[in-house]
């Protein structure tokens, strides 16, 4: 499915003004997925454009953490338009930094399911080296180009001094304990965001206050419970990056590793959804009082028909055309979702939790 076909589901009229309708608060949960996070960028851009919807809190991991942090900073300094501008600037910086990298391909190759990039000498070398050599040997200076893009996009001192209009929760995995760490408030620093996106085969663990962290996707991709405990809205919109389902059984070594990573990075979310489903059933059956336990309304935006065509190495592909196309897919999916489900916000879940996650 392409963005043109998705666009046929869009409601008429692009700008929705809050003067005529109720403004509904929602929480957003953003998965990680490298360059595929540009899809979530598009979703966020469309949500920010719609003044009927107000984001109360964001829980995010890895690339989602970067999107969430940049959005929150932009919103703090310039409202909705400031957030959209900040996100655009961040992804343009990512593309610029990666423009001279050999690990690139055109978005058309990716959309057509072309696997040639994974078979290129550069990618084969990278894949082999990350399996044989640790980042402490392969990348002793611990250089991560994304830090440059992040620090050019976010003034963390300004964020720490200003009251944040959006509650921000960033997940990372504690290497030693194996537990999820949630960074919020003034604990959200450049180090915290980089820890959330620290892939252990590519980068050294990020040290913060004597603790070491890897990518948050292993234990919270993303964590939902901070939104349940700390936000007033019961609506949680999950923006999926990693496919939950694949039609084909993986056969090649690369395909097997990719599917293992997808399952691993979805497992924590599925566990939380099981708990949410259990509590919802107890409330619906009258076994617990709803004022004692919070009934959550779950929504989702995904593009499995697109993401399932993209190989794992495309998560490292920051070619601008590829990122821009993913953004447009995200915008189109978000607009179609708003057209179908805006009225459901605050009323009911729009995802069958048992069918989708259990």
mmCIF file of C-alpha atoms in Angstrom:
data_model
loop_
_atom_site.group_PDB
_atom_site.id
_atom_site.type_symbol
_atom_site.label_atom_id
_atom_site.label_comp_id
_atom_site.label_asym_id
_atom_site.label_seq_id
_atom_site.Cartn_x
_atom_site.Cartn_y
_atom_site.Cartn_z
ATOM 1 C CA UNK A 1 0.000 0.000 0.000
ATOM 2 C CA UNK A 2 1.385 3.416 -0.890
ATOM 3 C CA UNK A 3 0.723 6.834 0.561
ATOM 4 C CA UNK A 4 -1.620 7.720 -2.298
ATOM 5 C CA UNK A 5 -3.929 4.786 -1.534
ATOM 6 C CA UNK A 6 -3.872 5.590 2.157
ATOM 7 C CA UNK A 7 -4.760 9.169 1.356
ATOM 8 C CA UNK A 8 -8.090 8.037 -0.093
ATOM 9 C CA UNK A 9 -9.207 7.355 3.462
ATOM 10 C CA UNK A 10 -8.520 10.915 4.593
ATOM 11 C CA UNK A 11 -11.382 13.054 5.808
ATOM 12 C CA UNK A 12 -12.128 16.242 3.960
ATOM 13 C CA UNK A 13 -10.526 19.355 5.323
ATOM 14 C CA UNK A 14 -6.982 19.286 6.650
ATOM 15 C CA UNK A 15 -6.931 21.883 9.418
ATOM 16 C CA UNK A 16 -9.200 21.062 12.337
ATOM 17 C CA UNK A 17 -9.789 24.010 14.612
ATOM 18 C CA UNK A 18 -10.342 23.562 18.325
ATOM 19 C CA UNK A 19 -12.988 26.300 18.346
ATOM 20 C CA UNK A 20 -15.688 24.031 16.909
ATOM 21 C CA UNK A 21 -14.970 20.728 18.643
ATOM 22 C CA UNK A 22 -13.764 19.330 21.929
ATOM 23 C CA UNK A 23 -10.017 19.109 22.433
ATOM 24 C CA UNK A 24 -9.139 15.581 23.527
ATOM 25 C CA UNK A 25 -6.009 14.694 25.461
ATOM 26 C CA UNK A 26 -4.076 11.583 24.505
ATOM 27 C CA UNK A 27 -0.820 9.899 25.441
ATOM 28 C CA UNK A 28 1.587 8.624 22.809
ATOM 29 C CA UNK A 29 3.890 5.600 23.017
ATOM 30 C CA UNK A 30 6.738 5.549 20.489
ATOM 31 C CA UNK A 31 8.736 2.463 19.557
ATOM 32 C CA UNK A 32 12.347 2.465 18.459
ATOM 33 C CA UNK A 33 13.523 1.381 15.023
ATOM 34 C CA UNK A 34 16.393 3.506 13.752
ATOM 35 C CA UNK A 35 15.653 5.357 10.524
ATOM 36 C CA UNK A 36 12.181 3.806 10.525
ATOM 37 C CA UNK A 37 11.452 6.323 13.267
ATOM 38 C CA UNK A 38 10.783 8.769 10.440
ATOM 39 C CA UNK A 39 7.397 7.034 10.108
ATOM 40 C CA UNK A 40 6.625 8.071 13.690
ATOM 41 C CA UNK A 41 7.844 11.579 12.810
ATOM 42 C CA UNK A 42 5.099 11.738 10.210
ATOM 43 C CA UNK A 43 2.488 10.495 12.684
ATOM 44 C CA UNK A 44 3.537 13.119 15.221
ATOM 45 C CA UNK A 45 3.596 15.859 12.603
ATOM 46 C CA UNK A 46 -0.029 15.109 11.682
ATOM 47 C CA UNK A 47 -1.148 14.913 15.319
ATOM 48 C CA UNK A 48 0.478 18.270 16.049
ATOM 49 C CA UNK A 49 -1.324 19.766 13.056
ATOM 50 C CA UNK A 50 -4.730 18.704 14.422
ATOM 51 C CA UNK A 51 -5.759 21.112 17.169
ATOM 52 C CA UNK A 52 -8.561 18.772 18.295
ATOM 53 C CA UNK A 53 -5.872 16.564 19.830
ATOM 54 C CA UNK A 54 -3.560 17.518 22.689
ATOM 55 C CA UNK A 55 -0.625 15.308 23.679
ATOM 56 C CA UNK A 56 -0.445 14.992 27.465
ATOM 57 C CA UNK A 57 2.415 12.522 27.804
ATOM 58 C CA UNK A 58 4.889 10.586 25.677
ATOM 59 C CA UNK A 59 6.698 7.378 26.580
ATOM 60 C CA UNK A 60 9.389 6.476 24.099
ATOM 61 C CA UNK A 61 12.412 4.345 23.319
ATOM 62 C CA UNK A 62 15.451 4.650 21.030
ATOM 63 C CA UNK A 63 14.514 6.517 17.827
ATOM 64 C CA UNK A 64 11.163 7.149 19.495
ATOM 65 C CA UNK A 65 13.009 8.772 22.398
ATOM 66 C CA UNK A 66 14.730 11.141 19.993
ATOM 67 C CA UNK A 67 11.428 12.026 18.339
ATOM 68 C CA UNK A 68 9.799 12.537 21.746
ATOM 69 C CA UNK A 69 12.599 14.667 23.158
ATOM 70 C CA UNK A 70 12.885 16.879 20.088
ATOM 71 C CA UNK A 71 9.097 17.295 19.959
ATOM 72 C CA UNK A 72 8.891 18.206 23.652
ATOM 73 C CA UNK A 73 11.700 20.744 23.334
ATOM 74 C CA UNK A 74 10.142 22.314 20.249
ATOM 75 C CA UNK A 75 6.737 22.440 21.922
ATOM 76 C CA UNK A 76 8.253 24.031 25.027
ATOM 77 C CA UNK A 77 9.875 26.827 23.037
ATOM 78 C CA UNK A 78 7.384 27.291 20.200
ATOM 79 C CA UNK A 79 4.145 25.381 20.689
ATOM 80 C CA UNK A 80 2.772 23.061 18.015
ATOM 81 C CA UNK A 81 4.566 24.765 15.153
ATOM 82 C CA UNK A 82 7.775 24.847 17.153
ATOM 83 C CA UNK A 83 7.530 21.107 17.699
ATOM 84 C CA UNK A 84 6.924 20.420 14.008
ATOM 85 C CA UNK A 85 9.835 22.647 13.023
ATOM 86 C CA UNK A 86 12.151 21.004 15.569
ATOM 87 C CA UNK A 87 11.315 17.508 14.308
ATOM 88 C CA UNK A 88 11.902 18.545 10.698
ATOM 89 C CA UNK A 89 15.251 20.069 11.625
ATOM 90 C CA UNK A 90 16.339 16.989 13.542
ATOM 91 C CA UNK A 91 15.644 14.562 10.705
ATOM 92 C CA UNK A 92 17.305 16.853 8.181
ATOM 93 C CA UNK A 93 20.406 16.889 10.384
ATOM 94 C CA UNK A 94 20.332 13.101 10.568
ATOM 95 C CA UNK A 95 20.190 12.881 6.780
ATOM 96 C CA UNK A 96 22.992 15.440 6.394
ATOM 97 C CA UNK A 97 25.301 13.644 8.814
ATOM 98 C CA UNK A 98 24.655 10.331 7.070
ATOM 99 C CA UNK A 99 24.916 11.731 3.533
ATOM 100 C CA UNK A 100 28.507 10.537 3.022
ATOM 101 C CA UNK A 101 27.956 7.114 4.569
ATOM 102 C CA UNK A 102 28.279 4.039 2.304
ATOM 103 C CA UNK A 103 25.318 2.456 4.108
ATOM 104 C CA UNK A 104 22.651 4.217 2.086
ATOM 105 C CA UNK A 105 20.105 3.340 -0.589
ATOM 106 C CA UNK A 106 17.281 5.067 -2.384
ATOM 107 C CA UNK A 107 13.830 4.965 -0.826
ATOM 108 C CA UNK A 108 12.536 3.326 -4.008
ATOM 109 C CA UNK A 109 14.842 0.344 -3.503
ATOM 110 C CA UNK A 110 13.519 -0.032 -0.002
ATOM 111 C CA UNK A 111 9.850 0.333 -0.922
ATOM 112 C CA UNK A 112 10.161 -2.255 -3.665
ATOM 113 C CA UNK A 113 11.613 -4.710 -1.194
ATOM 114 C CA UNK A 114 14.996 -4.700 -2.923
ATOM 115 C CA UNK A 115 17.457 -6.656 -0.776
ATOM 116 C CA UNK A 116 20.522 -5.516 -2.691
ATOM 117 C CA UNK A 117 21.592 -3.153 0.077
ATOM 118 C CA UNK A 118 21.901 -6.001 2.590
ATOM 119 C CA UNK A 119 24.082 -7.820 0.058
ATOM 120 C CA UNK A 120 26.380 -4.867 -0.601
ATOM 121 C CA UNK A 121 30.018 -5.248 0.502
ATOM 122 C CA UNK A 122 29.682 -2.367 2.984
ATOM 123 C CA UNK A 123 26.705 -3.892 4.772
ATOM 124 C CA UNK A 124 28.116 -7.399 4.715
ATOM 125 C CA UNK A 125 31.320 -6.075 6.263
ATOM 126 C CA UNK A 126 29.381 -4.174 8.933
ATOM 127 C CA UNK A 127 27.231 -7.164 9.786
ATOM 128 C CA UNK A 128 30.244 -9.476 10.031
ATOM 129 C CA UNK A 129 32.278 -7.063 12.146
ATOM 130 C CA UNK A 130 29.474 -6.417 14.640
ATOM 131 C CA UNK A 131 29.189 -10.162 15.215
ATOM 132 C CA UNK A 132 32.915 -10.739 15.647
ATOM 133 C CA UNK A 133 34.193 -7.534 17.266
ATOM 134 C CA UNK A 134 32.693 -5.576 20.159
ATOM 135 C CA UNK A 135 32.108 -1.809 19.867
ATOM 136 C CA UNK A 136 34.829 -1.327 22.485
ATOM 137 C CA UNK A 137 37.259 -2.632 19.848
ATOM 138 C CA UNK A 138 35.511 -1.578 16.657
ATOM 139 C CA UNK A 139 34.588 1.924 17.857
ATOM 140 C CA UNK A 140 37.031 2.738 20.706
ATOM 141 C CA UNK A 141 36.267 6.480 20.525
ATOM 142 C CA UNK A 142 32.567 5.581 20.951
ATOM 143 C CA UNK A 143 31.554 7.967 18.171
ATOM 144 C CA UNK A 144 27.824 8.171 17.590
ATOM 145 C CA UNK A 145 26.793 10.680 14.903
ATOM 146 C CA UNK A 146 23.237 10.842 16.246
ATOM 147 C CA UNK A 147 24.450 12.668 19.348
ATOM 148 C CA UNK A 148 25.525 15.578 17.149
ATOM 149 C CA UNK A 149 22.108 15.763 15.494
ATOM 150 C CA UNK A 150 20.370 15.542 18.872
ATOM 151 C CA UNK A 151 22.459 18.221 20.592
ATOM 152 C CA UNK A 152 22.015 20.567 17.634
ATOM 153 C CA UNK A 153 18.243 20.069 17.879
ATOM 154 C CA UNK A 154 17.671 20.278 21.645
ATOM 155 C CA UNK A 155 18.938 22.755 24.233
ATOM 156 C CA UNK A 156 18.658 20.585 27.331
ATOM 157 C CA UNK A 157 19.414 23.503 29.659
ATOM 158 C CA UNK A 158 16.340 25.300 28.350
ATOM 159 C CA UNK A 159 14.258 22.125 28.806
ATOM 160 C CA UNK A 160 15.405 21.765 32.396
ATOM 161 C CA UNK A 161 14.600 25.356 33.287
ATOM 162 C CA UNK A 162 11.163 25.538 31.678
ATOM 163 C CA UNK A 163 8.018 23.722 32.841
ATOM 164 C CA UNK A 164 7.417 21.072 30.191
ATOM 165 C CA UNK A 165 3.979 21.196 28.542
ATOM 166 C CA UNK A 166 4.244 17.465 27.770
ATOM 167 C CA UNK A 167 5.177 14.737 30.250
ATOM 168 C CA UNK A 168 8.191 12.921 28.850
ATOM 169 C CA UNK A 169 9.355 9.395 29.746
ATOM 170 C CA UNK A 170 12.416 7.809 28.131
ATOM 171 C CA UNK A 171 13.227 4.086 28.516
ATOM 172 C CA UNK A 172 16.676 2.489 28.693
ATOM 173 C CA UNK A 173 17.864 -0.959 29.790
ATOM 174 C CA UNK A 174 20.215 -1.265 32.763
ATOM 175 C CA UNK A 175 22.991 -3.562 31.535
ATOM 176 C CA UNK A 176 23.807 -5.067 34.940
ATOM 177 C CA UNK A 177 20.344 -5.478 36.462
ATOM 178 C CA UNK A 178 18.430 -6.091 33.242
ATOM 179 C CA UNK A 179 15.708 -3.745 34.500
ATOM 180 C CA UNK A 180 14.062 -0.909 32.623
ATOM 181 C CA UNK A 181 15.102 2.602 33.636
ATOM 182 C CA UNK A 182 12.658 5.451 33.042
ATOM 183 C CA UNK A 183 14.220 8.894 32.667
ATOM 184 C CA UNK A 184 11.880 11.848 33.189
ATOM 185 C CA UNK A 185 12.014 15.519 34.141
ATOM 186 C CA UNK A 186 15.553 16.869 34.537
ATOM 187 C CA UNK A 187 16.924 13.341 34.178
ATOM 188 C CA UNK A 188 16.197 13.549 30.450
ATOM 189 C CA UNK A 189 19.625 14.551 29.168
ATOM 190 C CA UNK A 190 21.520 13.908 25.956
ATOM 191 C CA UNK A 191 23.151 10.933 27.691
ATOM 192 C CA UNK A 192 19.750 9.528 28.683
ATOM 193 C CA UNK A 193 18.403 9.800 25.143
ATOM 194 C CA UNK A 194 21.563 8.236 23.703
ATOM 195 C CA UNK A 195 21.318 5.451 26.292
ATOM 196 C CA UNK A 196 17.764 4.757 25.138
ATOM 197 C CA UNK A 197 19.076 4.208 21.607
ATOM 198 C CA UNK A 198 22.355 2.455 22.434
ATOM 199 C CA UNK A 199 22.534 -0.673 20.279
ATOM 200 C CA UNK A 200 25.054 -2.897 22.099
ATOM 201 C CA UNK A 201 26.575 -4.323 18.917
ATOM 202 C CA UNK A 202 27.358 -0.851 17.559
ATOM 203 C CA UNK A 203 28.004 1.394 20.575
ATOM 204 C CA UNK A 204 29.501 1.168 24.033
ATOM 205 C CA UNK A 205 27.067 1.190 26.939
ATOM 206 C CA UNK A 206 26.200 4.714 28.084
ATOM 207 C CA UNK A 207 27.254 5.428 31.668
ATOM 208 C CA UNK A 208 24.983 7.644 33.786
ATOM 209 C CA UNK A 209 25.579 8.079 37.528
ATOM 210 C CA UNK A 210 27.708 4.941 37.673
ATOM 211 C CA UNK A 211 25.151 2.759 35.870
ATOM 212 C CA UNK A 212 25.467 1.493 32.309
ATOM 213 C CA UNK A 213 22.616 1.396 29.818
ATOM 214 C CA UNK A 214 21.720 -0.161 26.489
ATOM 215 C CA UNK A 215 18.781 0.368 24.147
ATOM 216 C CA UNK A 216 15.459 0.607 25.977
ATOM 217 C CA UNK A 217 13.805 -1.662 23.434
ATOM 218 C CA UNK A 218 14.922 -4.763 25.295
ATOM 219 C CA UNK A 219 12.819 -3.975 28.379
ATOM 220 C CA UNK A 220 10.380 -1.251 27.342
ATOM 221 C CA UNK A 221 9.562 -0.620 23.711
ATOM 222 C CA UNK A 222 7.971 1.564 24.848
ATOM 223 C CA UNK A 223 6.997 1.362 28.516
ATOM 224 C CA UNK A 224 3.283 2.058 28.975
ATOM 225 C CA UNK A 225 3.078 2.121 32.767
ATOM 226 C CA UNK A 226 4.466 5.674 33.221
ATOM 227 C CA UNK A 227 1.540 6.942 31.164
ATOM 228 C CA UNK A 228 -0.918 4.922 33.258
ATOM 229 C CA UNK A 229 0.426 6.128 36.596
ATOM 230 C CA UNK A 230 1.292 9.735 35.799
ATOM 231 C CA UNK A 231 -1.146 11.008 33.168
ATOM 232 C CA UNK A 232 -4.817 11.898 33.471
ATOM 233 C CA UNK A 233 -5.863 10.744 30.012
ATOM 234 C CA UNK A 234 -6.788 7.086 29.630
ATOM 235 C CA UNK A 235 -6.086 7.097 25.885
ATOM 236 C CA UNK A 236 -2.739 5.659 24.756
ATOM 237 C CA UNK A 237 -1.821 5.724 21.079
ATOM 238 C CA UNK A 238 0.961 3.238 20.274
ATOM 239 C CA UNK A 239 2.961 4.069 17.150
ATOM 240 C CA UNK A 240 4.366 0.774 15.919
ATOM 241 C CA UNK A 241 7.675 0.575 14.081
ATOM 242 C CA UNK A 242 8.517 -3.121 14.473
ATOM 243 C CA UNK A 243 6.116 -5.533 12.738
ATOM 244 C CA UNK A 244 4.195 -7.751 15.132
ATOM 245 C CA UNK A 245 3.384 -10.308 12.438
ATOM 246 C CA UNK A 246 5.183 -11.651 9.393
ATOM 247 C CA UNK A 247 3.622 -13.954 6.818
ATOM 248 C CA UNK A 248 6.840 -15.696 5.830
ATOM 249 C CA UNK A 249 9.139 -17.813 7.985
ATOM 250 C CA UNK A 250 12.649 -16.288 7.826
ATOM 251 C CA UNK A 251 15.198 -18.484 6.067
ATOM 252 C CA UNK A 252 18.453 -16.564 5.708
ATOM 253 C CA UNK A 253 20.741 -15.714 8.616
ATOM 254 C CA UNK A 254 19.959 -12.015 8.220
ATOM 255 C CA UNK A 255 16.207 -12.610 8.101
ATOM 256 C CA UNK A 256 16.368 -14.821 11.200
ATOM 257 C CA UNK A 257 18.329 -12.226 13.182
ATOM 258 C CA UNK A 258 15.935 -9.501 12.048
ATOM 259 C CA UNK A 259 12.895 -11.487 13.219
ATOM 260 C CA UNK A 260 14.559 -12.332 16.541
ATOM 261 C CA UNK A 261 15.158 -8.609 17.088
ATOM 262 C CA UNK A 262 11.563 -7.763 16.178
ATOM 263 C CA UNK A 263 10.168 -10.348 18.585
ATOM 264 C CA UNK A 264 12.550 -9.239 21.354
ATOM 265 C CA UNK A 265 11.719 -5.575 20.872
ATOM 266 C CA UNK A 266 7.968 -6.243 20.887
ATOM 267 C CA UNK A 267 7.953 -8.614 23.868
ATOM 268 C CA UNK A 268 7.891 -5.999 26.640
ATOM 269 C CA UNK A 269 5.006 -4.139 24.995
ATOM 270 C CA UNK A 270 3.041 -7.360 24.613
ATOM 271 C CA UNK A 271 3.558 -8.183 28.307
ATOM 272 C CA UNK A 272 2.181 -4.797 29.329
ATOM 273 C CA UNK A 273 -0.768 -5.211 26.985
ATOM 274 C CA UNK A 274 -1.534 -8.553 28.627
ATOM 275 C CA UNK A 275 -1.664 -6.811 32.018
ATOM 276 C CA UNK A 276 -3.865 -4.037 30.625
ATOM 277 C CA UNK A 277 -6.211 -6.617 29.114
ATOM 278 C CA UNK A 278 -6.385 -8.480 32.434
ATOM 279 C CA UNK A 279 -7.288 -5.334 34.390
ATOM 280 C CA UNK A 280 -9.831 -4.283 31.759
ATOM 281 C CA UNK A 281 -11.535 -7.677 31.993
ATOM 282 C CA UNK A 282 -11.699 -7.436 35.799
ATOM 283 C CA UNK A 283 -13.298 -3.983 35.563
ATOM 284 C CA UNK A 284 -15.768 -5.028 32.854
ATOM 285 C CA UNK A 285 -16.815 -8.101 34.846
ATOM 286 C CA UNK A 286 -17.291 -6.040 37.999
ATOM 287 C CA UNK A 287 -14.625 -7.960 39.925
ATOM 288 C CA UNK A 288 -12.822 -4.734 40.835
ATOM 289 C CA UNK A 289 -14.119 -1.190 41.097
ATOM 290 C CA UNK A 290 -13.145 1.073 38.208
ATOM 291 C CA UNK A 291 -12.264 3.878 40.608
ATOM 292 C CA UNK A 292 -9.643 1.612 42.173
ATOM 293 C CA UNK A 293 -7.944 0.570 38.948
ATOM 294 C CA UNK A 294 -7.578 2.638 35.815
ATOM 295 C CA UNK A 295 -9.321 1.479 32.653
ATOM 296 C CA UNK A 296 -7.032 2.212 29.709
ATOM 297 C CA UNK A 297 -8.148 2.875 26.144
ATOM 298 C CA UNK A 298 -5.621 1.550 23.638
ATOM 299 C CA UNK A 299 -5.154 2.741 20.069
ATOM 300 C CA UNK A 300 -2.500 1.975 17.481
ATOM 301 C CA UNK A 301 -1.036 3.285 14.242
ATOM 302 C CA UNK A 302 1.167 0.943 12.278
ATOM 303 C CA UNK A 303 2.332 0.291 8.747
ATOM 304 C CA UNK A 304 3.101 -3.411 8.759
ATOM 305 C CA UNK A 305 2.491 -3.647 5.002
ATOM 306 C CA UNK A 306 5.428 -1.264 4.533
ATOM 307 C CA UNK A 307 7.698 -2.208 7.447
ATOM 308 C CA UNK A 308 7.545 -5.914 6.639
ATOM 309 C CA UNK A 309 9.116 -5.132 3.245
ATOM 310 C CA UNK A 310 12.067 -3.312 4.759
ATOM 311 C CA UNK A 311 15.175 -5.233 5.757
ATOM 312 C CA UNK A 312 16.898 -4.716 9.077
ATOM 313 C CA UNK A 313 19.730 -2.742 7.481
ATOM 314 C CA UNK A 314 17.281 -0.134 6.213
ATOM 315 C CA UNK A 315 17.063 1.014 9.843
ATOM 316 C CA UNK A 316 20.529 2.480 9.216
ATOM 317 C CA UNK A 317 19.498 4.121 5.950
ATOM 318 C CA UNK A 318 19.218 7.879 6.565
ATOM 319 C CA UNK A 319 18.929 8.897 2.924
ATOM 320 C CA UNK A 320 16.718 11.999 2.897
ATOM 321 C CA UNK A 321 14.335 10.717 0.230
ATOM 322 C CA UNK A 322 13.803 7.548 2.248
ATOM 323 C CA UNK A 323 13.156 9.475 5.460
ATOM 324 C CA UNK A 324 10.820 11.936 3.735
ATOM 325 C CA UNK A 325 8.812 9.105 2.199
ATOM 326 C CA UNK A 326 8.494 7.360 5.553
ATOM 327 C CA UNK A 327 7.306 10.645 7.043
ATOM 328 C CA UNK A 328 4.583 10.939 4.416
ATOM 329 C CA UNK A 329 3.476 7.380 5.104
ATOM 330 C CA UNK A 330 3.251 8.285 8.785
ATOM 331 C CA UNK A 331 1.231 11.425 8.078
ATOM 332 C CA UNK A 332 -1.166 9.532 5.824
ATOM 333 C CA UNK A 333 -1.699 6.750 8.357
ATOM 334 C CA UNK A 334 -2.273 9.282 11.141
ATOM 335 C CA UNK A 335 -4.772 11.243 9.084
ATOM 336 C CA UNK A 336 -6.677 8.090 8.186
ATOM 337 C CA UNK A 337 -6.672 7.081 11.868
ATOM 338 C CA UNK A 338 -7.974 10.485 12.963
ATOM 339 C CA UNK A 339 -10.727 10.295 10.389
ATOM 340 C CA UNK A 340 -11.864 6.884 11.651
ATOM 341 C CA UNK A 341 -11.262 7.140 15.384
ATOM 342 C CA UNK A 342 -11.282 10.708 16.685
ATOM 343 C CA UNK A 343 -14.795 10.202 18.076
ATOM 344 C CA UNK A 344 -13.632 7.052 19.881
ATOM 345 C CA UNK A 345 -11.081 8.941 21.976
ATOM 346 C CA UNK A 346 -12.183 8.974 25.593
ATOM 347 C CA UNK A 347 -14.888 6.414 24.802
ATOM 348 C CA UNK A 348 -13.400 3.076 23.792
ATOM 349 C CA UNK A 349 -10.282 1.284 22.614
ATOM 350 C CA UNK A 350 -9.867 1.034 18.857
ATOM 351 C CA UNK A 351 -7.531 -1.969 19.064
ATOM 352 C CA UNK A 352 -8.636 -5.495 19.849
ATOM 353 C CA UNK A 353 -5.953 -6.088 22.497
ATOM 354 C CA UNK A 354 -6.498 -9.843 22.680
ATOM 355 C CA UNK A 355 -6.329 -10.310 18.903
ATOM 356 C CA UNK A 356 -3.423 -7.945 18.349
ATOM 357 C CA UNK A 357 -1.128 -8.556 21.312
ATOM 358 C CA UNK A 358 -2.098 -11.732 23.185
#
